[in-house]
Coordinates of C-alpha atoms in Angstrom, one line a residue:
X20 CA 96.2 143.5 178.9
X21 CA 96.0 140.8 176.2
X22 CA 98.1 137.9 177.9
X23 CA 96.6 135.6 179.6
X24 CA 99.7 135.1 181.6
X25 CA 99.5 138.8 183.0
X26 CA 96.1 138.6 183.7
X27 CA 96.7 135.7 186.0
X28 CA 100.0 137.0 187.4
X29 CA 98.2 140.3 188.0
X30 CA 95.6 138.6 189.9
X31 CA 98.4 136.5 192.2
X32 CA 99.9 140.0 193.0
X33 CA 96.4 141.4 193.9
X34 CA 95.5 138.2 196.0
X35 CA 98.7 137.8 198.1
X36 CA 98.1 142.0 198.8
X37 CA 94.8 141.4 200.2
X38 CA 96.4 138.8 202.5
X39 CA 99.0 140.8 203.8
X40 CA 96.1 143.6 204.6
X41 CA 94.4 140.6 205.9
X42 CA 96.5 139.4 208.2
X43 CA 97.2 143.1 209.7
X44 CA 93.4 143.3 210.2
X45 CA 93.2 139.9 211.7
X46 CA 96.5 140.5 214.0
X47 CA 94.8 143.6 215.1
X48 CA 91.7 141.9 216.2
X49 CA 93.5 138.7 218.2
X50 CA 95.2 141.4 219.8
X51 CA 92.2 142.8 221.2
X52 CA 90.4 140.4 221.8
X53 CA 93.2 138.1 223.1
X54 CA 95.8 140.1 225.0
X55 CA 93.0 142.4 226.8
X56 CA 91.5 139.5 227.8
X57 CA 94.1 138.0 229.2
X58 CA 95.6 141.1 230.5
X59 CA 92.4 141.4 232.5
X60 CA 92.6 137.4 234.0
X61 CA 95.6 138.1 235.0
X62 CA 95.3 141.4 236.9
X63 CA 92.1 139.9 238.7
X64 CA 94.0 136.4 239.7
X65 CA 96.9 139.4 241.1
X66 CA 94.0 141.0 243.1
X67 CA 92.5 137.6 244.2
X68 CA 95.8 136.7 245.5
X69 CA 96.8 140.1 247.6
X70 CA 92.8 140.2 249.1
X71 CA 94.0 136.9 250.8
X72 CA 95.9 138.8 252.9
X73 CA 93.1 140.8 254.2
X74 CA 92.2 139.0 257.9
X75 CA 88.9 140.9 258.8
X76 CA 88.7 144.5 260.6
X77 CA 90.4 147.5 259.8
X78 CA 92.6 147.7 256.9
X79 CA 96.1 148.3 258.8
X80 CA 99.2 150.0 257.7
X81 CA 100.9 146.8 257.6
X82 CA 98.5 145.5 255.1
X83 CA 99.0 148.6 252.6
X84 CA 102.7 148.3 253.3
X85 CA 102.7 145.0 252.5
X86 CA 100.4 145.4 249.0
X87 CA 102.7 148.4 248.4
X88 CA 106.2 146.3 248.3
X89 CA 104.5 144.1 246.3
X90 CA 103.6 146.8 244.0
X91 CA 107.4 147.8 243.9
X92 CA 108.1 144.6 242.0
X93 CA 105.4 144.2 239.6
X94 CA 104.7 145.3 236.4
X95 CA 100.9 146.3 237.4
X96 CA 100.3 149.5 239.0
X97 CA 99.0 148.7 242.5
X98 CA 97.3 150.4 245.3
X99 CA 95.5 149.6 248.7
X100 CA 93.7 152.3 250.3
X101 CA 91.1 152.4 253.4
X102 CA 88.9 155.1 251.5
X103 CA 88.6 155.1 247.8
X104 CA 88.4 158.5 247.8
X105 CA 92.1 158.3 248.6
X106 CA 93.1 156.8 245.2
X107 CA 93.2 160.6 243.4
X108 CA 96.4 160.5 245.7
X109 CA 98.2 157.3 244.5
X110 CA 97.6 157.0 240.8
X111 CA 99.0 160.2 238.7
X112 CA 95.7 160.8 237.1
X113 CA 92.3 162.7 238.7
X114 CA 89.8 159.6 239.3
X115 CA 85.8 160.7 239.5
X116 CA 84.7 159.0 242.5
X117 CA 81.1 158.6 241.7
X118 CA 82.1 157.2 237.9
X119 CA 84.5 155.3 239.7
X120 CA 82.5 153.6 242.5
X121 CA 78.8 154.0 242.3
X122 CA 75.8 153.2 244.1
X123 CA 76.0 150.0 242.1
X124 CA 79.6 149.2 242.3
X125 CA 79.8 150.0 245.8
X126 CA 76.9 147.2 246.3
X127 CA 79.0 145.1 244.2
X128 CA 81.8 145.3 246.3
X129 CA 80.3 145.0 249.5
X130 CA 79.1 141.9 248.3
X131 CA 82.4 140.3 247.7
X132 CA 82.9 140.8 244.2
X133 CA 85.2 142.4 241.9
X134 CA 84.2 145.8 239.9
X135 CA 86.0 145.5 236.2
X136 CA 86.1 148.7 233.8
X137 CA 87.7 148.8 230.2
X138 CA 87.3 152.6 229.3
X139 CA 89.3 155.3 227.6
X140 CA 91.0 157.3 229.8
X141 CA 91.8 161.2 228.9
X142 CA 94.9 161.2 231.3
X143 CA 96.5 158.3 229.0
X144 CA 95.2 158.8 225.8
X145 CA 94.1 155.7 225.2
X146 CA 92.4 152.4 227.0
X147 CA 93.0 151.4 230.7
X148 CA 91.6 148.3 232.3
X149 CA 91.0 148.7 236.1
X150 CA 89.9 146.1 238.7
X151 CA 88.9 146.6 242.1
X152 CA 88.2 144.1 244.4
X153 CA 87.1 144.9 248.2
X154 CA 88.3 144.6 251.9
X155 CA 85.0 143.6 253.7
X156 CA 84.5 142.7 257.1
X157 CA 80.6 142.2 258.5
X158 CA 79.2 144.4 255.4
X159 CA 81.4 147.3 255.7
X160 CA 83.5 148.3 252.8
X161 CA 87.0 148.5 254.9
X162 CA 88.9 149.3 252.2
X163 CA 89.7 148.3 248.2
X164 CA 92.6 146.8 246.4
X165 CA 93.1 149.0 242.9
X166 CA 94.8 147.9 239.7
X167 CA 95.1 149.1 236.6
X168 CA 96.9 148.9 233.0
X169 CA 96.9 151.3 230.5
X170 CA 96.4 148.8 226.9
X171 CA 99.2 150.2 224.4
X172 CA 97.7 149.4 220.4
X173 CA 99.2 147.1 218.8
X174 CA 100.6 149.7 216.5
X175 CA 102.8 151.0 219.5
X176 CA 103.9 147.5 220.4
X177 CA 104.9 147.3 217.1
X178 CA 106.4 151.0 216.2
X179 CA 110.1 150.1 217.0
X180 CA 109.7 147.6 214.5
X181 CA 107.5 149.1 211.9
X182 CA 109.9 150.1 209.2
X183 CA 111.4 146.5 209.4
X184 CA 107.6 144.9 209.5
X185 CA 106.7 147.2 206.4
X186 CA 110.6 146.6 204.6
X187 CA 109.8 143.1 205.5
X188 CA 106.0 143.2 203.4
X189 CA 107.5 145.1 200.7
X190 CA 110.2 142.1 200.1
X191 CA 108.3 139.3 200.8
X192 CA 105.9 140.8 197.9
X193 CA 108.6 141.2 195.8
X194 CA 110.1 137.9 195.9
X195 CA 106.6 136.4 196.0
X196 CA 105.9 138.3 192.6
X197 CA 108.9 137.2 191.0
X198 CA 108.5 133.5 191.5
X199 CA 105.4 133.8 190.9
X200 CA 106.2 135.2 187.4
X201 CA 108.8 132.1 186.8
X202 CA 105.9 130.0 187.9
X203 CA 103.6 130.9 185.3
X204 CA 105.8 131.3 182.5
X205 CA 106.6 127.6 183.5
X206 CA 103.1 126.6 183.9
X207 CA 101.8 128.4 180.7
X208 CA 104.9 127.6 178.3
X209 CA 102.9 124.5 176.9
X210 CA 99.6 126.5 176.3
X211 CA 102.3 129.1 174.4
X212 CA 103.5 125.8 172.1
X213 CA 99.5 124.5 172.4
X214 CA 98.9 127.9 170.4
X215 CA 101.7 127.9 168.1
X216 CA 101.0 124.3 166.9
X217 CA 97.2 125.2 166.3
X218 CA 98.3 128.2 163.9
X219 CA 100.7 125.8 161.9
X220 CA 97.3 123.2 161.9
X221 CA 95.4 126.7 160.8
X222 CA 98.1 127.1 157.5
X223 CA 97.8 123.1 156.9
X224 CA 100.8 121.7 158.7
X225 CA 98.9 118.5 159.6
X226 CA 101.9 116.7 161.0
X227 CA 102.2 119.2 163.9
X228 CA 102.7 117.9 167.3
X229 CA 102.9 119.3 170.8
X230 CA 105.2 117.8 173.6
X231 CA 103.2 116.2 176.4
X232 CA 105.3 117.2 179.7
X233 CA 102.7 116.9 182.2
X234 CA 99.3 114.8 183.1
X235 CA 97.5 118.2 184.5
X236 CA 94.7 119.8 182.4
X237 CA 97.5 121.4 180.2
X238 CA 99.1 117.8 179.4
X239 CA 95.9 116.4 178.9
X240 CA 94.4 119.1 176.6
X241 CA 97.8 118.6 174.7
X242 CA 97.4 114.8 174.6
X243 CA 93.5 115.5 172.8
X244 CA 95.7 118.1 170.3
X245 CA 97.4 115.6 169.3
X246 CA 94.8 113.2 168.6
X247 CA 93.1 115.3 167.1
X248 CA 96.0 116.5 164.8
X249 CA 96.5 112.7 164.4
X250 CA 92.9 112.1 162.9
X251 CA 93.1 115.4 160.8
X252 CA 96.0 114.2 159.1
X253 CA 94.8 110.7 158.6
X254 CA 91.6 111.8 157.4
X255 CA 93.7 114.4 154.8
X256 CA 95.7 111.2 154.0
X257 CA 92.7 109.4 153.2
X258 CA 91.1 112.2 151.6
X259 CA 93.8 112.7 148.8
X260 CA 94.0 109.1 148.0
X261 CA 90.2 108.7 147.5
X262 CA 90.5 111.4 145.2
X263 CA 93.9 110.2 143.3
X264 CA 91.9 106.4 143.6
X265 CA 88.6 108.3 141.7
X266 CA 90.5 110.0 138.9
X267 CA 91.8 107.2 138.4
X268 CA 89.2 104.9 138.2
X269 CA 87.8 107.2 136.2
X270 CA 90.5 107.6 133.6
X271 CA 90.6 104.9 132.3
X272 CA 86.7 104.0 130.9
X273 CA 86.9 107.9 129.6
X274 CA 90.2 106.8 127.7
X275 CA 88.4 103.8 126.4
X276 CA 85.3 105.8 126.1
X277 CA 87.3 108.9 124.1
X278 CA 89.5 106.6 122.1
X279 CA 87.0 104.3 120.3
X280 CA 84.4 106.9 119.7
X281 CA 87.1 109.2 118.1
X282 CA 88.1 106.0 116.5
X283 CA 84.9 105.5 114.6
X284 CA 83.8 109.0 114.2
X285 CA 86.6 109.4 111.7
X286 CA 86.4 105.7 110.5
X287 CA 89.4 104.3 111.6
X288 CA 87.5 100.9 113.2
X289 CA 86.5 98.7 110.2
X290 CA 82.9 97.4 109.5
X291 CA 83.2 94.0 111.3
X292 CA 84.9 95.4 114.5
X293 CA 82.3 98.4 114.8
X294 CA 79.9 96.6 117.1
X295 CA 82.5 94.9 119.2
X296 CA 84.2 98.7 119.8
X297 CA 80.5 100.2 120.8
X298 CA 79.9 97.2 123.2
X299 CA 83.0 98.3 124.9
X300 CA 81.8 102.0 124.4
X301 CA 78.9 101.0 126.1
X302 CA 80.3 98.2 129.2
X303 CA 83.3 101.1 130.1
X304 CA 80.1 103.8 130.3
X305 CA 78.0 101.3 132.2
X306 CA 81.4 101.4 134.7
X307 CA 81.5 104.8 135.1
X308 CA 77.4 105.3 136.0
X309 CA 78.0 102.3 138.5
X310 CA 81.4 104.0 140.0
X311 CA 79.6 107.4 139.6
X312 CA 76.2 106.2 141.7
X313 CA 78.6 104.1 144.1
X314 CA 80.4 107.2 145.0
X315 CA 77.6 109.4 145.4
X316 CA 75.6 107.1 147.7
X317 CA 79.4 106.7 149.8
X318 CA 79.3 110.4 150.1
X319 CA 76.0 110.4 151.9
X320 CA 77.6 108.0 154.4
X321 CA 76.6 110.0 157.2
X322 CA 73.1 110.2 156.6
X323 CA 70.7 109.0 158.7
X324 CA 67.5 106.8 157.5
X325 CA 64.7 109.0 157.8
X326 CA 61.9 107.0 159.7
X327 CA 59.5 107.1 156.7
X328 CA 61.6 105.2 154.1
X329 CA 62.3 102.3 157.3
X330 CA 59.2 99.3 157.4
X331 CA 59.1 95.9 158.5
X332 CA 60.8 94.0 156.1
X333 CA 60.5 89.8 156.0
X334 CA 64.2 89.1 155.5
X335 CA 63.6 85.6 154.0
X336 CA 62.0 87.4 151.0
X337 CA 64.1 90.1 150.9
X338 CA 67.0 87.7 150.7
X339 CA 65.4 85.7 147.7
X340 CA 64.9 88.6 146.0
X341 CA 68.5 89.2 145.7
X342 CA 69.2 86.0 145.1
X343 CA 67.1 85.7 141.9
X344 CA 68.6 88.3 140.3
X345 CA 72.1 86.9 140.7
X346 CA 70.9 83.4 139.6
X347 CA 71.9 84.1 135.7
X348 CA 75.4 84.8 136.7
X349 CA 75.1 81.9 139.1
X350 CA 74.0 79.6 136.3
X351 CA 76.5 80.9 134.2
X352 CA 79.6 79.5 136.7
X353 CA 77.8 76.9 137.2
X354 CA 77.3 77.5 140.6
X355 CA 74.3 76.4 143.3
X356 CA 73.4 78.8 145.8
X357 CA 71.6 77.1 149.1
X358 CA 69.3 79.3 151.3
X359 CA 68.8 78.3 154.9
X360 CA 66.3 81.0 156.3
X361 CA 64.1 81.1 158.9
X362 CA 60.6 82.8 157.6
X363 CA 59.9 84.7 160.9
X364 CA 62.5 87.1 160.9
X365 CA 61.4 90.3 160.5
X366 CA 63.4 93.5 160.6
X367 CA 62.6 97.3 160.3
X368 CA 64.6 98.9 157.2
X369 CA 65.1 100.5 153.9
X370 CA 64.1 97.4 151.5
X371 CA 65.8 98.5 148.4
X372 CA 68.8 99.5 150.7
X373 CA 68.6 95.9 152.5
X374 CA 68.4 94.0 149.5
X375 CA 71.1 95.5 147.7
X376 CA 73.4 94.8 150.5
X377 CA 72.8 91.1 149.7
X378 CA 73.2 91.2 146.3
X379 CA 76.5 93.2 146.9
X380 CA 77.4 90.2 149.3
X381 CA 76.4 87.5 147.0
X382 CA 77.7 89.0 144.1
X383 CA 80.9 88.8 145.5
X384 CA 80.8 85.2 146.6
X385 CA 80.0 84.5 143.1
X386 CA 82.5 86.3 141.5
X387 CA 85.3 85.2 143.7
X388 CA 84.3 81.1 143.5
X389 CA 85.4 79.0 141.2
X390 CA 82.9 77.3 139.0
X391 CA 80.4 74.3 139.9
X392 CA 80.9 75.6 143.7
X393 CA 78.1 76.2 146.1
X394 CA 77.3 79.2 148.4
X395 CA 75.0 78.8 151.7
X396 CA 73.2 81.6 152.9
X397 CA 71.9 80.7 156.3
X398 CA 70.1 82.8 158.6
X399 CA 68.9 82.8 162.4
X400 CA 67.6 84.6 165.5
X401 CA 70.2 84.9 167.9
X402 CA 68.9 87.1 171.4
X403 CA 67.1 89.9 169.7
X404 CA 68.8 90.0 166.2
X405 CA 68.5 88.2 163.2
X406 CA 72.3 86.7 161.9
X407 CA 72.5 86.2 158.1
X408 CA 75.8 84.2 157.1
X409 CA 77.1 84.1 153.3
X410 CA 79.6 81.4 153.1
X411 CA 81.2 80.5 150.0
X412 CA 84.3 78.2 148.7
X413 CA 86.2 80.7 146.9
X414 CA 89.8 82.2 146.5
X415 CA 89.5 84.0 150.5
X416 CA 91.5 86.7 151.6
X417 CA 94.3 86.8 153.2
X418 CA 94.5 88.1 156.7
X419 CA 96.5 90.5 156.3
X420 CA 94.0 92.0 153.9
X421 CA 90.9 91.5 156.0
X422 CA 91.0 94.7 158.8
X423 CA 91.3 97.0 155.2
X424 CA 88.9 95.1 152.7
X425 CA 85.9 97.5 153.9
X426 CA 88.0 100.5 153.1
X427 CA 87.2 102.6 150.1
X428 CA 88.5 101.0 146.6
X429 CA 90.7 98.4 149.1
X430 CA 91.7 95.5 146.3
X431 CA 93.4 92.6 147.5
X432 CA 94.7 92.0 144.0
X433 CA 94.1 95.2 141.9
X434 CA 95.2 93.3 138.5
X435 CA 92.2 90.5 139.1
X436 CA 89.5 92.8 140.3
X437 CA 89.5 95.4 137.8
X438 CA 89.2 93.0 134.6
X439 CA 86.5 91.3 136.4
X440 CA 84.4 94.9 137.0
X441 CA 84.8 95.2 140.7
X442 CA 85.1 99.1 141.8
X443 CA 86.2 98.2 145.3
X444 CA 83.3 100.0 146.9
X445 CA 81.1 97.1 147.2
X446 CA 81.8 96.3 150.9
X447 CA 82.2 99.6 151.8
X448 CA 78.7 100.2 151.0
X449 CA 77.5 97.2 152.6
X450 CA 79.1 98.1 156.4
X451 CA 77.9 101.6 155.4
X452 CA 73.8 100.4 155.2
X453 CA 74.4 98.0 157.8
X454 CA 75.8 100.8 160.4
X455 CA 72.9 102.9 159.0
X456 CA 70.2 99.8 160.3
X457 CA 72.2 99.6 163.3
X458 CA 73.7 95.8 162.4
X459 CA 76.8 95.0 162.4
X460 CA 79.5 93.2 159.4
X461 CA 81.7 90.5 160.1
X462 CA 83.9 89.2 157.5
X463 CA 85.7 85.7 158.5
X464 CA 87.6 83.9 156.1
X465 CA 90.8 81.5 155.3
X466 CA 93.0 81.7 152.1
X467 CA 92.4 79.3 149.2
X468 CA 89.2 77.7 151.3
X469 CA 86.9 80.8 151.7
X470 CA 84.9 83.4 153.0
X471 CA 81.9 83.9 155.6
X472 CA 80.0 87.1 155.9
X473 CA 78.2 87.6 158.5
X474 CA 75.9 90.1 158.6
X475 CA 73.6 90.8 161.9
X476 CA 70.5 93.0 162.1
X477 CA 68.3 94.3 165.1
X478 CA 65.1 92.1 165.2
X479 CA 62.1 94.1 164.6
X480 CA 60.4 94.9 168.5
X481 CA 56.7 94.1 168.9
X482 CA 54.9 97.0 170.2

């Protein structure tokens, strides 16, 4: 048995068995315990109620006549007799005397009270209750007042009706097993499509979706399918045009690369152009090693920081650093570059990781402002982090640019960034090593007026 569905409509079947058997049993048992019980009350409150008639002295014909017609009418078998030795004469079974009436009973009776016996009796095959309660008169047993019932099983009650009571299981177990079946074909239908759609995810059918018809465990599980379908595919998407974005990125410096060595290996570049043609040889290969060490450090994105390459890390310095090996191409735009840093802020991290997150930063702010411009860098303790903003006067981005311009090789203007020797990985490696230190990156900025960066990192704790 392989399906789940028979497995759990086997198990219904088995379960609503055990409660028919169940109920029988527990039938059986209220019958017992309920009907003899009650049977007995009743027969004692019958006796309680004929006694009363009983005035004191001998027990007179009248009396038994009178106990007798009352006998005629009821469904208890009743009998009043001076001498209880008389009873083998009145009720169509022998009766034992001594078991009947012992030392002990006779005592009882004397004494006012009832004698009560539940016993099998051979006569009736089966269970009789009997009461006996006394006519007494100045401690003399005058007489007794017998009843008794022979207790029919529940079985016999019922064995009129036992075919219908048994036709009657069988059905109600048939037509419980057959909705039960509809039930769980309905109930497991969407596990069925659940399974289907994760074989067609299996062969590579990303866009495969399941219906969500419920908000049970079956809808919900189907709700994370689709999620997670969702994200497969997306991350597929992105996946093929990384790779379409790296070829061709790469294709073009090899072209360069292939064209103008082939070029001068067979002497087709003259004399004076030779130098200008292995400078370009050499600024296209300089491209790819940047691309190529870009990529490789993107691909180890999630990496964590071992604790031995982390230590505290004064950012002011850290930041000028940075700054001083971006001052030539500052210089060369003519543009000033203002540091506002407070001296005290120190932070645990990767220094050559840290600083190169600034120079990608800065770098940027140079590249995209026009010339005789100025860039801030400002930083400050804010609760227990340490806020470093880059603000410059450049080109901006437009807003409709700014959620993607962390994404891999994201170019707001593809034409402008590639002559100028942006890859387009440059921020993405910045939120990558921020993430990595636990900071966050903010980028803020307006078109035509500029762009803030604001970059926050965890203040180093005291111990």
């Amino acid at each position: 048995m392989k399906k789940l569905s028979s497995k759990i409509w086997l198990l219904i079947v088995l379960f609503l068995s055990a409660t028919v058997v169940f109920m029988y049993i527990f039938t059986d048992f209220l019958y017992e315990h309920f009907y003899v019980e009650d049977t007995k009350i009743k027969m004692v409150e019958v006796g309680e109620k004929l006694q009363t008639m009983y005035k004191g002295g001998k027990v007179t014909d009248e009396l038994i006549d009178a106990i007798d017609n009352y006998a005629a009418y009821s469904n208890i078998p009743i009998f009043a007799v001076r001498n209880p030795r008389e009873l083998s004469a009145c009720v169509p079974f022998d009766v034992d005397y001594d078991a009947l009436i012992g030392p002990a009973e006779r005592q009882q009776l004397i004494a006012g009270n009832a004698v009560i016996k539940i016993g099998f009796e051979k006569r009736f095959e089966r269970q009789i209750i009997s009461v006996i309660l006394p006519f007494t008169d100045q401690n003399r047993l005058e007489g007794i007042i017998y009843l008794y019932y022979p207790l029919a099983k529940i079985s016999e009650l019922a064995k009129e009706e036992v075919v219908l009571l048994i036709t009657g299981a069988v059905m109600f177990l048939l037509v419980a097993t057959f909705f039960v079946y509809q039930g769980m074909r309905k109930i497991l239908r969407p596990l069925a499509n659940l399974q289907q759609a994760v074989n067609h995810m299996a062969q590579g059918e990303y866009a495969t979706r399941v219906d969500v018809t419920s908000k049970d465990e079956i809808g919900t599980l189907s709700t994370a399918f689709n999620q997670m379908a969702q994200s497969i595919q997306r991350e597929d998407e992105a996946q093929k045009s990384f790779l379409a974005t790296v070829s061709h990125e790469l294709r073009t410096p090899i072209s360069y690369v292939k064209g103008y060595s082939e070029a001068i290996q067979n002497g087709y570049i003259s004399d004076q152009k030779r130098d200008e043609a292995i400078g370009l040889i050499a600024r296209e290969s300089a491209r790819m090693e940047r691309l190529t060490n870009e990529l490789m450090q993107l691909a180890r994105k999630d990496e964590k920081i071992p604790l031995s390459e982390t230590e505290p890390l004064v950012l002011a310095e850290t930041i000028r650093d940075a700054v001083s090996l971006l001052q030539n191409q500052a210089i060369a735009k003519r543009i000033q570059i203002e540091q506002s840093l407070e001296e005290e802020l120190i932070v645990m991290g990767d220094e050559e990781k840290i600083k190169q997150v600034f120079i990608n930063v800065i770098e940027n702010a140079v590249r995209y402002s026009q010339e005789n411009a100025a860039i801030l860098i400002h930083s400050k303790e804010i609760g227990s982090d340490a806020v470093i903003t880059v603000t410059d006067s450049g080109i901006g981005i437009p807003a409709e640019d700014l959620p993607h311009i962390t994404e891999r090789f994201y170019r707001v203007n593809k034409a402008r960034s590639r002559s100028d020797g942006g890859s387009g990985l440059g921020l993405s490696i910045v939120e990558q090593i921020v993430k990595q230190h636990h900071g966050k990156l903010k980028i803020e900025s307006t078109l035509a007026k500029g762009t803030d960066v604001i970059i926050t990192l965890p203040i180093m704790e005291e111990s």
